[in-house]
Amino acid sequence: MKKFNLTKTLMLVTLLALLVSGLIGCSNQDVQKLQGQVKSQQEQIKQITAERDKYKQAYQDLKQQTAGNTAGQVGRGDIILQSVNIVSNNIIRSGQAAGAVYGPFDIAVNIKNNSKKDLSDLRVVGELHKTFMNYQTAPKVDIRHTIVPRLKAGQSTTVTIKDFKPDHPELLQEIIVTVSGYDVVRKKPLRAAFPPGAQD
């Protein structure tokens, strides 16, 4: 019968305990590493989703803008808004701010009757939208209109919507023209400026 060796037994138990402890430690480290990888991938998915949503929104905004800004004739059905132009003596003619408006202006709208019948009492509406940059606030809107008493089939005419004023140059400003009762819109950005020689 072998003699029981307490010292060897304790050493074996200690080694076994250290081995088990090491294995458990490695296992925990592996789990933590995997958890870290999963968390990192989840963050990447969130970022990709946010980017996708941002680009989708930008695409929708661009579609809406180009619906009103497409070159050439813009409109469907009986009425076409062929052009929208700013008319004013208060436009800077040269330099970096060339084309910017610093005083009262009118809007000249070229409108065409694209139908086969004469149209009467067409209400052409001009809106000047003014919005603070980077602020989610409703725009201030100035609205004016003019009436086209009669527009014959196939005929074009230019009407003037009068008495608009630009706001502070730091505001985003846009002209939007519609015809009441018709699915047609035309947009034009407005660049505002301080009068020559004025201080901000």
GROMACS .gro file of C-alpha atoms in nm:
model
  200
    1MET     CA    1   0.000   0.000   0.000
    2LYS     CA    2   0.138   0.335  -0.110
    3LYS     CA    3   0.204   0.595   0.150
    4PHE     CA    4  -0.023   0.898   0.121
    5ASN     CA    5   0.186   1.207   0.042
    6LEU     CA    6   0.009   1.519   0.162
    7THR     CA    7   0.263   1.756   0.008
    8LYS     CA    8   0.231   1.607  -0.341
    9THR     CA    9  -0.146   1.602  -0.314
   10LEU     CA   10  -0.157   1.968  -0.214
   11MET     CA   11   0.076   2.056  -0.502
   12LEU     CA   12  -0.140   1.867  -0.749
   13VAL     CA   13  -0.456   2.034  -0.617
   14THR     CA   14  -0.287   2.375  -0.636
   15LEU     CA   15  -0.168   2.312  -0.994
   16LEU     CA   16  -0.512   2.190  -1.092
   17ALA     CA   17  -0.671   2.497  -0.935
   18LEU     CA   18  -0.429   2.725  -1.120
   19LEU     CA   19  -0.496   2.545  -1.448
   20VAL     CA   20  -0.875   2.569  -1.408
   21SER     CA   21  -0.843   2.933  -1.304
   22GLY     CA   22  -0.632   3.007  -1.612
   23LEU     CA   23  -0.880   2.837  -1.841
   24ILE     CA   24  -1.169   3.030  -1.686
   25GLY     CA   25  -0.970   3.354  -1.720
   26CYS     CA   26  -0.899   3.288  -2.087
   27SER     CA   27  -1.262   3.205  -2.144
   28ASN     CA   28  -1.375   3.532  -1.983
   29GLN     CA   29  -1.124   3.728  -2.188
   30ASP     CA   30  -1.246   3.564  -2.507
   31VAL     CA   31  -1.607   3.639  -2.416
   32GLN     CA   32  -1.521   4.000  -2.338
   33LYS     CA   33  -1.333   4.027  -2.666
   34LEU     CA   34  -1.631   3.890  -2.858
   35GLN     CA   35  -1.867   4.122  -2.672
   36GLY     CA   36  -1.642   4.414  -2.764
   37GLN     CA   37  -1.646   4.310  -3.129
   38VAL     CA   38  -2.025   4.277  -3.128
   39LYS     CA   39  -2.062   4.619  -2.964
   40SER     CA   40  -1.824   4.773  -3.219
   41GLN     CA   41  -2.021   4.618  -3.506
   42GLN     CA   42  -2.348   4.743  -3.357
   43GLU     CA   43  -2.204   5.096  -3.342
   44GLN     CA   44  -2.091   5.066  -3.704
   45ILE     CA   45  -2.439   4.950  -3.806
   46LYS     CA   46  -2.591   5.250  -3.625
   47GLN     CA   47  -2.353   5.487  -3.804
   48ILE     CA   48  -2.422   5.328  -4.143
   49THR     CA   49  -2.798   5.344  -4.080
   50ALA     CA   50  -2.773   5.710  -3.977
   51GLU     CA   51  -2.568   5.789  -4.289
   52ARG     CA   52  -2.818   5.603  -4.507
   53ASP     CA   53  -3.110   5.795  -4.353
   54LYS     CA   54  -2.923   6.123  -4.399
   55TYR     CA   55  -2.857   6.053  -4.767
   56LYS     CA   56  -3.216   5.938  -4.821
   57GLN     CA   57  -3.342   6.267  -4.673
   58ALA     CA   58  -3.093   6.467  -4.879
   59TYR     CA   59  -3.211   6.281  -5.191
   60GLN     CA   60  -3.575   6.358  -5.114
   61ASP     CA   61  -3.490   6.726  -5.054
   62LEU     CA   62  -3.299   6.736  -5.381
   63LYS     CA   63  -3.593   6.581  -5.567
   64GLN     CA   64  -3.825   6.848  -5.427
   65GLN     CA   65  -3.584   7.127  -5.519
   66THR     CA   66  -3.519   7.002  -5.870
   67ALA     CA   67  -3.894   6.967  -5.923
   68GLY     CA   68  -3.907   7.346  -5.908
   69ASN     CA   69  -3.563   7.432  -6.047
   70THR     CA   70  -3.532   7.209  -6.354
   71ALA     CA   71  -3.390   7.400  -6.647
   72GLY     CA   72  -3.635   7.488  -6.922
   73GLN     CA   73  -4.008   7.450  -6.883
   74VAL     CA   74  -4.139   7.337  -6.548
   75GLY     CA   75  -4.496   7.228  -6.505
   76ARG     CA   76  -4.757   6.970  -6.586
   77GLY     CA   77  -5.094   6.999  -6.745
   78ASP     CA   78  -5.251   7.317  -6.870
   79ILE     CA   79  -5.007   7.573  -6.726
   80ILE     CA   80  -4.629   7.597  -6.759
   81LEU     CA   81  -4.412   7.841  -6.566
   82GLN     CA   82  -4.132   7.900  -6.816
   83SER     CA   83  -3.914   8.138  -6.614
   84VAL     CA   84  -3.892   8.342  -6.294
   85ASN     CA   85  -3.663   8.646  -6.284
   86ILE     CA   86  -3.582   8.917  -6.032
   87VAL     CA   87  -3.635   9.273  -6.158
   88SER     CA   88  -3.475   9.555  -5.959
   89ASN     CA   89  -3.247   9.857  -5.972
   90ASN     CA   90  -3.105   9.737  -5.639
   91ILE     CA   91  -2.888   9.452  -5.767
   92ILE     CA   92  -2.511   9.444  -5.721
   93ARG     CA   93  -2.361   9.428  -6.070
   94SER     CA   94  -1.999   9.327  -6.007
   95GLY     CA   95  -1.762   9.165  -5.761
   96GLN     CA   96  -1.816   8.861  -5.541
   97ALA     CA   97  -2.169   8.971  -5.449
   98ALA     CA   98  -2.273   9.021  -5.813
   99GLY     CA   99  -2.641   8.934  -5.855
  100ALA     CA  100  -2.729   8.988  -5.488
  101VAL     CA  101  -3.028   9.211  -5.411
  102TYR     CA  102  -3.009   9.486  -5.148
  103GLY     CA  103  -3.341   9.666  -5.191
  104PRO     CA  104  -3.701   9.637  -5.316
  105PHE     CA  105  -3.757   9.411  -5.615
  106ASP     CA  106  -4.028   9.264  -5.836
  107ILE     CA  107  -4.066   8.914  -5.979
  108ALA     CA  108  -4.119   8.868  -6.354
  109VAL     CA  109  -4.293   8.540  -6.435
  110ASN     CA  110  -4.328   8.400  -6.786
  111ILE     CA  111  -4.636   8.179  -6.797
  112LYS     CA  112  -4.770   7.967  -7.084
  113ASN     CA  113  -5.117   7.828  -7.148
  114ASN     CA  114  -5.031   7.475  -7.260
  115SER     CA  115  -5.392   7.369  -7.308
  116LYS     CA  116  -5.620   7.380  -7.611
  117LYS     CA  117  -5.862   7.626  -7.452
  118ASP     CA  118  -5.848   7.985  -7.336
  119LEU     CA  119  -5.800   8.034  -6.962
  120SER     CA  120  -5.916   8.326  -6.755
  121ASP     CA  121  -5.855   8.479  -6.412
  122LEU     CA  122  -5.527   8.299  -6.347
  123ARG     CA  123  -5.395   8.388  -6.002
  124VAL     CA  124  -5.013   8.387  -6.009
  125VAL     CA  125  -4.876   8.378  -5.654
  126GLY     CA  126  -4.526   8.480  -5.550
  127GLU     CA  127  -4.386   8.390  -5.208
  128LEU     CA  128  -4.060   8.503  -5.050
  129HIS     CA  129  -3.950   8.251  -4.784
  130LYS     CA  130  -3.692   8.364  -4.525
  131THR     CA  131  -3.533   8.116  -4.285
  132PHE     CA  132  -3.250   8.130  -4.031
  133MET     CA  133  -2.962   7.899  -4.120
  134ASN     CA  134  -2.926   7.587  -3.903
  135TYR     CA  135  -3.247   7.659  -3.709
  136GLN     CA  136  -3.553   7.435  -3.728
  137THR     CA  137  -3.800   7.722  -3.732
  138ALA     CA  138  -4.087   7.794  -3.967
  139PRO     CA  139  -3.988   8.044  -4.236
  140LYS     CA  140  -4.125   8.395  -4.253
  141VAL     CA  141  -4.324   8.425  -4.575
  142ASP     CA  142  -4.417   8.736  -4.773
  143ILE     CA  143  -4.695   8.666  -5.023
  144ARG     CA  144  -4.803   8.874  -5.322
  145HIS     CA  145  -5.009   8.787  -5.629
  146THR     CA  146  -5.130   8.915  -5.962
  147ILE     CA  147  -5.416   8.814  -6.189
  148VAL     CA  148  -5.392   8.723  -6.557
  149PRO     CA  149  -5.741   8.815  -6.686
  150ARG     CA  150  -5.716   8.600  -6.999
  151LEU     CA  151  -5.455   8.374  -7.158
  152LYS     CA  152  -5.536   8.222  -7.496
  153ALA     CA  153  -5.460   7.859  -7.584
  154GLY     CA  154  -5.089   7.815  -7.660
  155GLN     CA  155  -5.011   8.174  -7.567
  156SER     CA  156  -4.733   8.292  -7.333
  157THR     CA  157  -4.720   8.613  -7.134
  158THR     CA  158  -4.498   8.775  -6.874
  159VAL     CA  159  -4.654   8.913  -6.557
  160THR     CA  160  -4.494   9.107  -6.274
  161ILE     CA  161  -4.553   9.043  -5.905
  162LYS     CA  162  -4.448   9.360  -5.726
  163ASP     CA  163  -4.317   9.495  -5.399
  164PHE     CA  164  -4.087   9.240  -5.236
  165LYS     CA  165  -3.800   9.327  -5.003
  166PRO     CA  166  -3.501   9.108  -4.915
  167ASP     CA  167  -3.424   9.041  -4.550
  168HIS     CA  168  -3.089   9.023  -4.370
  169PRO     CA  169  -2.818   8.865  -4.592
  170GLU     CA  170  -2.750   8.591  -4.336
  171LEU     CA  171  -3.100   8.447  -4.385
  172LEU     CA  172  -3.174   8.175  -4.639
  173GLN     CA  173  -3.420   8.329  -4.885
  174GLU     CA  174  -3.611   8.168  -5.170
  175ILE     CA  175  -3.876   8.277  -5.418
  176ILE     CA  176  -4.156   8.029  -5.486
  177VAL     CA  177  -4.408   8.090  -5.765
  178THR     CA  178  -4.731   7.895  -5.812
  179VAL     CA  179  -5.058   7.931  -6.001
  180SER     CA  180  -5.370   7.879  -5.790
  181GLY     CA  181  -5.557   7.564  -5.889
  182TYR     CA  182  -5.275   7.421  -6.100
  183ASP     CA  183  -5.009   7.164  -6.011
  184VAL     CA  184  -4.713   7.380  -6.105
  185VAL     CA  185  -4.432   7.540  -5.905
  186ARG     CA  186  -4.108   7.720  -5.978
  187LYS     CA  187  -3.839   7.808  -5.723
  188LYS     CA  188  -3.552   8.053  -5.733
  189PRO     CA  189  -3.296   8.122  -5.459
  190LEU     CA  190  -3.254   8.487  -5.359
  191ARG     CA  191  -2.915   8.622  -5.256
  192ALA     CA  192  -2.950   8.926  -5.033
  193ALA     CA  193  -2.678   9.182  -4.964
  194PHE     CA  194  -2.620   9.498  -4.766
  195PRO     CA  195  -2.646   9.818  -4.971
  196PRO     CA  196  -2.310   9.928  -5.113
  197GLY     CA  197  -2.115  10.115  -4.846
  198ALA     CA  198  -2.344  10.002  -4.562
  199GLN     CA  199  -2.212   9.853  -4.237
  200ASP     CA  200  -2.347   9.517  -4.117
   0.00000   0.00000   0.00000
